[in-house]
Short mmCIF file of C-alpha atoms in Angstrom, two decimals:
data_model
loop_
_atom_site.label_atom_id
_atom_site.label_comp_id
_atom_site.label_asym_id
_atom_site.label_seq_id
_atom_site.Cartn_x
_atom_site.Cartn_y
_atom_site.Cartn_z
CA MET N 636 -1.76 -112.46 144.16
CA SER N 637 1.01 -110.23 144.56
CA LYS N 638 2.21 -107.50 142.27
CA SER N 639 5.82 -109.78 142.38
CA SER N 640 3.69 -112.70 140.88
CA PHE N 641 2.72 -110.87 138.09
CA PRO N 642 4.48 -112.07 134.76
CA LEU N 643 7.76 -109.99 133.97
CA SER N 644 7.53 -108.10 130.44
CA ARG N 645 9.96 -108.86 127.86
CA ARG N 646 11.91 -105.87 128.04
CA GLN N 647 12.26 -106.25 132.10
CA PHE N 648 13.44 -110.01 131.73
CA LEU N 649 15.85 -108.68 129.05
CA HIS N 650 16.89 -106.29 131.50
CA PHE N 651 17.21 -108.44 134.23
CA SER N 652 19.11 -111.33 132.33
CA VAL N 653 21.93 -108.75 131.31
CA LEU N 654 21.84 -107.50 134.91
CA SER N 655 22.43 -111.14 135.97
CA ALA N 656 24.97 -112.23 133.35
CA PHE N 657 27.07 -109.08 134.67
CA ALA N 658 26.71 -109.50 138.37
CA ALA N 659 27.77 -113.62 137.53
CA GLY N 660 31.19 -112.56 135.33
CA LEU N 661 32.26 -110.38 138.10
CA GLY N 662 32.19 -113.09 140.50
CA GLY N 663 33.65 -115.45 138.92
CA CYS N 664 36.45 -114.72 136.65
CA ALA N 665 38.18 -111.34 135.87
CA VAL N 666 36.53 -108.93 133.41
CA PRO N 667 37.92 -108.90 129.80
CA GLY N 668 40.78 -106.08 129.94
CA LEU N 669 40.90 -105.67 133.55
CA ASP N 670 43.35 -107.27 136.03
CA ASN N 671 42.24 -108.81 139.08
CA SER N 672 42.88 -105.38 141.17
CA GLY N 673 40.81 -103.37 138.51
CA GLY N 674 43.59 -102.27 136.65
CA ARG N 675 43.75 -101.90 132.74
CA GLN N 676 45.45 -104.72 130.74
CA ALA N 677 47.10 -104.35 127.79
CA PRO N 678 44.91 -104.69 124.47
CA MET N 679 44.40 -108.23 123.02
CA ARG N 680 46.11 -107.22 120.00
CA PRO N 681 47.71 -104.18 118.49
CA GLU N 682 45.36 -101.17 117.73
CA ILE N 683 44.44 -100.25 113.97
CA GLY N 684 47.56 -98.42 112.30
CA VAL N 685 50.33 -99.64 113.90
CA ASP N 686 52.60 -100.99 111.29
CA SER N 687 55.91 -99.26 110.84
CA ASP N 688 55.02 -99.09 106.63
CA ILE N 689 51.52 -97.16 107.23
CA SER N 690 52.69 -94.79 109.48
CA GLY N 691 51.63 -91.54 107.54
CA PHE N 692 51.24 -90.45 104.18
CA ALA N 693 53.60 -88.04 103.35
CA GLN N 694 56.19 -90.88 104.44
CA MET N 695 54.53 -93.15 102.27
CA TYR N 696 54.06 -91.43 99.27
CA ALA N 697 57.55 -89.58 99.17
CA ALA N 698 59.71 -89.65 96.37
CA VAL N 699 61.70 -92.91 96.51
CA HIS N 700 65.28 -94.63 94.61
CA ASP N 701 64.39 -98.17 93.89
CA GLY N 702 65.92 -100.51 90.96
CA GLY N 703 68.08 -97.59 89.84
CA PHE N 704 65.28 -95.51 88.96
CA ASP N 705 63.78 -92.20 90.83
CA ILE N 706 60.32 -92.51 91.29
CA PRO N 707 59.21 -89.17 92.12
CA ALA N 708 56.37 -88.31 95.28
CA VAL N 709 52.76 -88.63 94.42
CA PRO N 710 50.75 -85.61 95.30
CA TYR N 711 48.51 -87.54 97.94
CA MET N 712 46.31 -84.95 99.17
CA ARG N 713 45.11 -84.79 95.27
CA VAL N 714 44.33 -88.64 95.88
CA PRO N 715 40.97 -89.31 98.25
CA ARG N 716 41.59 -90.61 101.39
CA GLU N 717 39.93 -94.17 100.91
CA PHE N 718 41.98 -94.78 97.95
CA ARG N 719 45.80 -94.37 100.03
CA ARG N 720 47.17 -96.88 101.88
CA GLN N 721 45.61 -97.86 104.94
CA LEU N 722 45.11 -100.50 107.63
CA VAL N 723 41.35 -102.07 108.02
CA PRO N 724 39.45 -104.43 109.46
CA ASN N 725 39.50 -107.99 108.11
CA THR N 726 36.29 -107.99 106.74
CA THR N 727 36.35 -110.41 103.82
CA GLY N 728 36.06 -113.59 105.09
CA GLU N 729 39.29 -115.06 103.33
CA ARG N 730 42.13 -116.27 105.61
CA PRO N 731 45.57 -114.41 106.03
CA GLY N 732 47.85 -114.58 104.15
CA THR N 733 45.27 -113.68 100.86
CA ILE N 734 44.99 -110.85 98.24
CA ILE N 735 41.44 -110.23 97.38
CA VAL N 736 40.65 -107.46 94.47
CA ASP N 737 37.37 -105.69 95.14
CA THR N 738 36.86 -104.44 91.33
CA LYS N 739 33.68 -102.31 91.86
CA ALA N 740 34.53 -100.96 94.91
CA HIS N 741 38.70 -100.12 93.26
CA PHE N 742 40.07 -101.57 96.60
CA LEU N 743 42.71 -104.63 96.75
CA TYR N 744 42.88 -106.31 100.29
CA TYR N 745 45.93 -108.09 101.86
CA THR N 746 44.65 -110.15 104.83
CA LEU N 747 47.15 -109.76 107.60
CA PRO N 748 47.53 -113.01 110.58
CA ASP N 749 45.93 -110.15 113.43
CA GLY N 750 42.34 -109.52 112.00
CA ASP N 751 43.27 -106.74 109.87
CA ALA N 752 44.07 -106.27 106.31
CA VAL N 753 46.08 -103.50 104.34
CA ARG N 754 44.06 -101.69 101.90
CA TYR N 755 45.30 -100.35 98.58
CA GLY N 756 43.13 -98.22 96.41
CA VAL N 757 43.40 -99.66 92.63
CA GLY N 758 42.53 -98.72 88.91
CA VAL N 759 41.01 -100.94 87.17
CA GLY N 760 41.12 -101.10 83.65
CA LYS N 761 38.97 -103.60 81.20
CA GLN N 762 40.82 -106.77 81.22
CA GLY N 763 40.30 -106.21 85.26
CA PHE N 764 36.31 -106.48 84.96
CA GLU N 765 36.93 -110.05 82.23
CA TRP N 766 36.59 -112.36 84.96
CA SER N 767 36.36 -113.16 88.81
CA GLY N 768 36.90 -116.01 91.24
CA ARG N 769 40.04 -117.93 92.88
CA ALA N 770 43.53 -118.09 91.33
CA HIS N 771 47.17 -117.36 92.46
CA VAL N 772 50.39 -115.44 92.43
CA GLN N 773 52.06 -117.80 89.86
CA TYR N 774 55.48 -115.33 90.19
CA LYS N 775 55.88 -111.77 90.10
CA LYS N 776 58.51 -109.28 89.18
CA GLU N 777 60.75 -106.27 90.25
CA TRP N 778 60.46 -103.86 86.98
CA PRO N 779 59.18 -106.13 84.38
CA ARG N 780 59.36 -105.76 80.90
CA TRP N 781 56.01 -104.94 79.19
CA THR N 782 54.90 -106.80 76.16
CA PRO N 783 51.56 -105.39 74.00
CA PRO N 784 49.16 -108.32 73.39
CA ARG N 785 48.52 -108.53 69.77
CA GLU N 786 45.47 -107.35 70.00
CA MET N 787 46.19 -103.95 71.64
CA ILE N 788 49.08 -104.11 68.43
CA ALA N 789 46.41 -104.35 65.88
CA ARG N 790 44.26 -101.49 67.53
CA GLN N 791 47.53 -99.21 68.28
CA PRO N 792 49.88 -99.89 65.28
CA GLU N 793 52.40 -97.41 67.13
CA LEU N 794 53.16 -100.10 69.59
CA ILE N 795 54.63 -102.91 67.07
CA LYS N 796 58.36 -101.15 68.20
CA TYR N 797 57.05 -103.26 71.49
CA LYS N 798 56.44 -105.90 69.83
CA ASN N 799 59.28 -107.91 71.87
CA GLY N 800 58.81 -105.92 75.06
CA MET N 801 59.18 -102.35 76.62
CA GLU N 802 62.44 -102.02 78.57
CA PRO N 803 61.55 -101.43 82.28
CA GLY N 804 61.20 -98.02 83.29
CA LEU N 805 58.94 -95.16 85.04
CA MET N 806 57.05 -94.74 81.73
CA ASN N 807 56.36 -98.48 81.49
CA PRO N 808 52.93 -99.42 81.96
CA LEU N 809 53.65 -102.50 84.47
CA GLY N 810 55.04 -100.01 86.27
CA ALA N 811 57.74 -100.78 89.60
CA ARG N 812 56.32 -104.50 90.13
CA ALA N 813 54.35 -106.97 88.61
CA PHE N 814 52.01 -109.94 89.78
CA TYR N 815 51.06 -112.89 87.04
CA ILE N 816 48.03 -114.53 88.22
CA TYR N 817 47.57 -118.39 87.30
CA ARG N 818 44.59 -120.90 87.94
CA LYS N 819 43.47 -124.62 86.70
CA ASN N 820 42.28 -124.48 83.47
CA ALA N 821 39.50 -126.83 82.09
CA GLN N 822 41.83 -129.28 81.15
CA GLY N 823 43.08 -129.04 84.83
CA LYS N 824 46.55 -127.12 84.04
CA ASN N 825 48.03 -124.44 85.68
CA ALA N 826 47.24 -121.84 82.88
CA ASP N 827 48.24 -117.93 82.86
CA THR N 828 44.59 -115.79 83.40
CA GLY N 829 46.50 -112.67 81.59
CA TYR N 830 45.50 -110.68 84.53
CA ARG N 831 48.07 -108.90 86.16
CA ILE N 832 48.38 -107.19 89.38
CA HIS N 833 50.76 -103.89 88.90
CA GLY N 834 52.29 -100.65 89.67
CA SER N 835 51.41 -97.74 87.44
CA PRO N 836 53.07 -93.71 87.48
CA GLU N 837 49.48 -92.43 86.46
CA TRP N 838 48.37 -92.21 90.35
CA TRP N 839 45.23 -90.11 89.36
CA SER N 840 43.45 -93.15 87.76
CA ILE N 841 43.76 -94.50 91.26
CA GLY N 842 39.69 -95.26 92.20
CA GLN N 843 38.58 -95.31 88.66
CA SER N 844 38.15 -97.83 85.71
CA VAL N 845 40.50 -96.72 83.18
CA SER N 846 40.62 -97.93 79.34
CA SER N 847 42.85 -100.53 79.23
CA GLY N 848 44.73 -102.89 81.76
CA CYS N 849 43.63 -105.01 84.71
CA ILE N 850 44.79 -104.18 88.28
CA ARG N 851 46.98 -100.70 89.15
CA LEU N 852 48.22 -99.50 92.12
CA ILE N 853 50.72 -96.14 93.10
CA ASN N 854 54.00 -97.36 92.48
CA GLN N 855 54.85 -96.71 96.05
CA ASP N 856 51.55 -99.10 96.99
CA ILE N 857 52.47 -101.91 94.51
CA ILE N 858 56.62 -102.03 96.49
CA ASP N 859 54.78 -101.96 99.51
CA LEU N 860 52.82 -104.91 98.32
CA TYR N 861 55.02 -106.63 96.64
CA GLY N 862 57.46 -106.75 99.82
CA ARG N 863 54.38 -108.64 101.92
CA VAL N 864 53.25 -110.94 99.17
CA PRO N 865 54.86 -114.29 98.81
CA ALA N 866 54.94 -116.63 96.00
CA ASP N 867 51.92 -118.58 95.23
CA ALA N 868 49.56 -116.38 97.40
CA PRO N 869 46.19 -117.07 96.75
CA ILE N 870 43.66 -114.37 95.12
CA VAL N 871 40.08 -113.76 95.30
CA VAL N 872 38.77 -111.30 92.37
CA ARG N 873 34.92 -110.13 92.88
#
């Protein structure tokens, strides 16, 4: 028996299979990313980071006049890079148009149609850890009023002056925008979860678990998210 008649080792077989498949691809069709003359084609989808609203941290976190208020610039260099707004591949497993809140990693994702997601850093309060699951954005507001819960007023009696709501403004705990989250209750009715995604002037709290509140974003980030998310968007809290 000649040496060539011996069975191929596993490594030889895999190497031979890869070469054969590559040769077949060259003979039968064009190689992805190349045209028939061997020239490079345009990529099948845009590269990460082409969003015109995500073009540089200095621009994203600059001072902005909005709703009659002057939101100060954020010293973004003091915010860890991973918690600044950026485009990332969508690895959430959720369909486009979904908000995903990862409470443990302190990230919020908004999934895009092209396989990417916008990722924002968030601060998570006690209420932000109280539930997880699926819900939807019932409605959203620009420069919302904030009304402290009765339990909070009981703990902090000085908040009684806001029992009918705190006027919108730079120091309002809900910041420049707020999303109000609802889901079906045990009776099958659409009910307020008490869960909010909102802005905050306290940029230093992003990436941290703070004492109270739900999910907070830098005001410049919540404004960006507000412009992307339609009413009734699905939300997943993990």
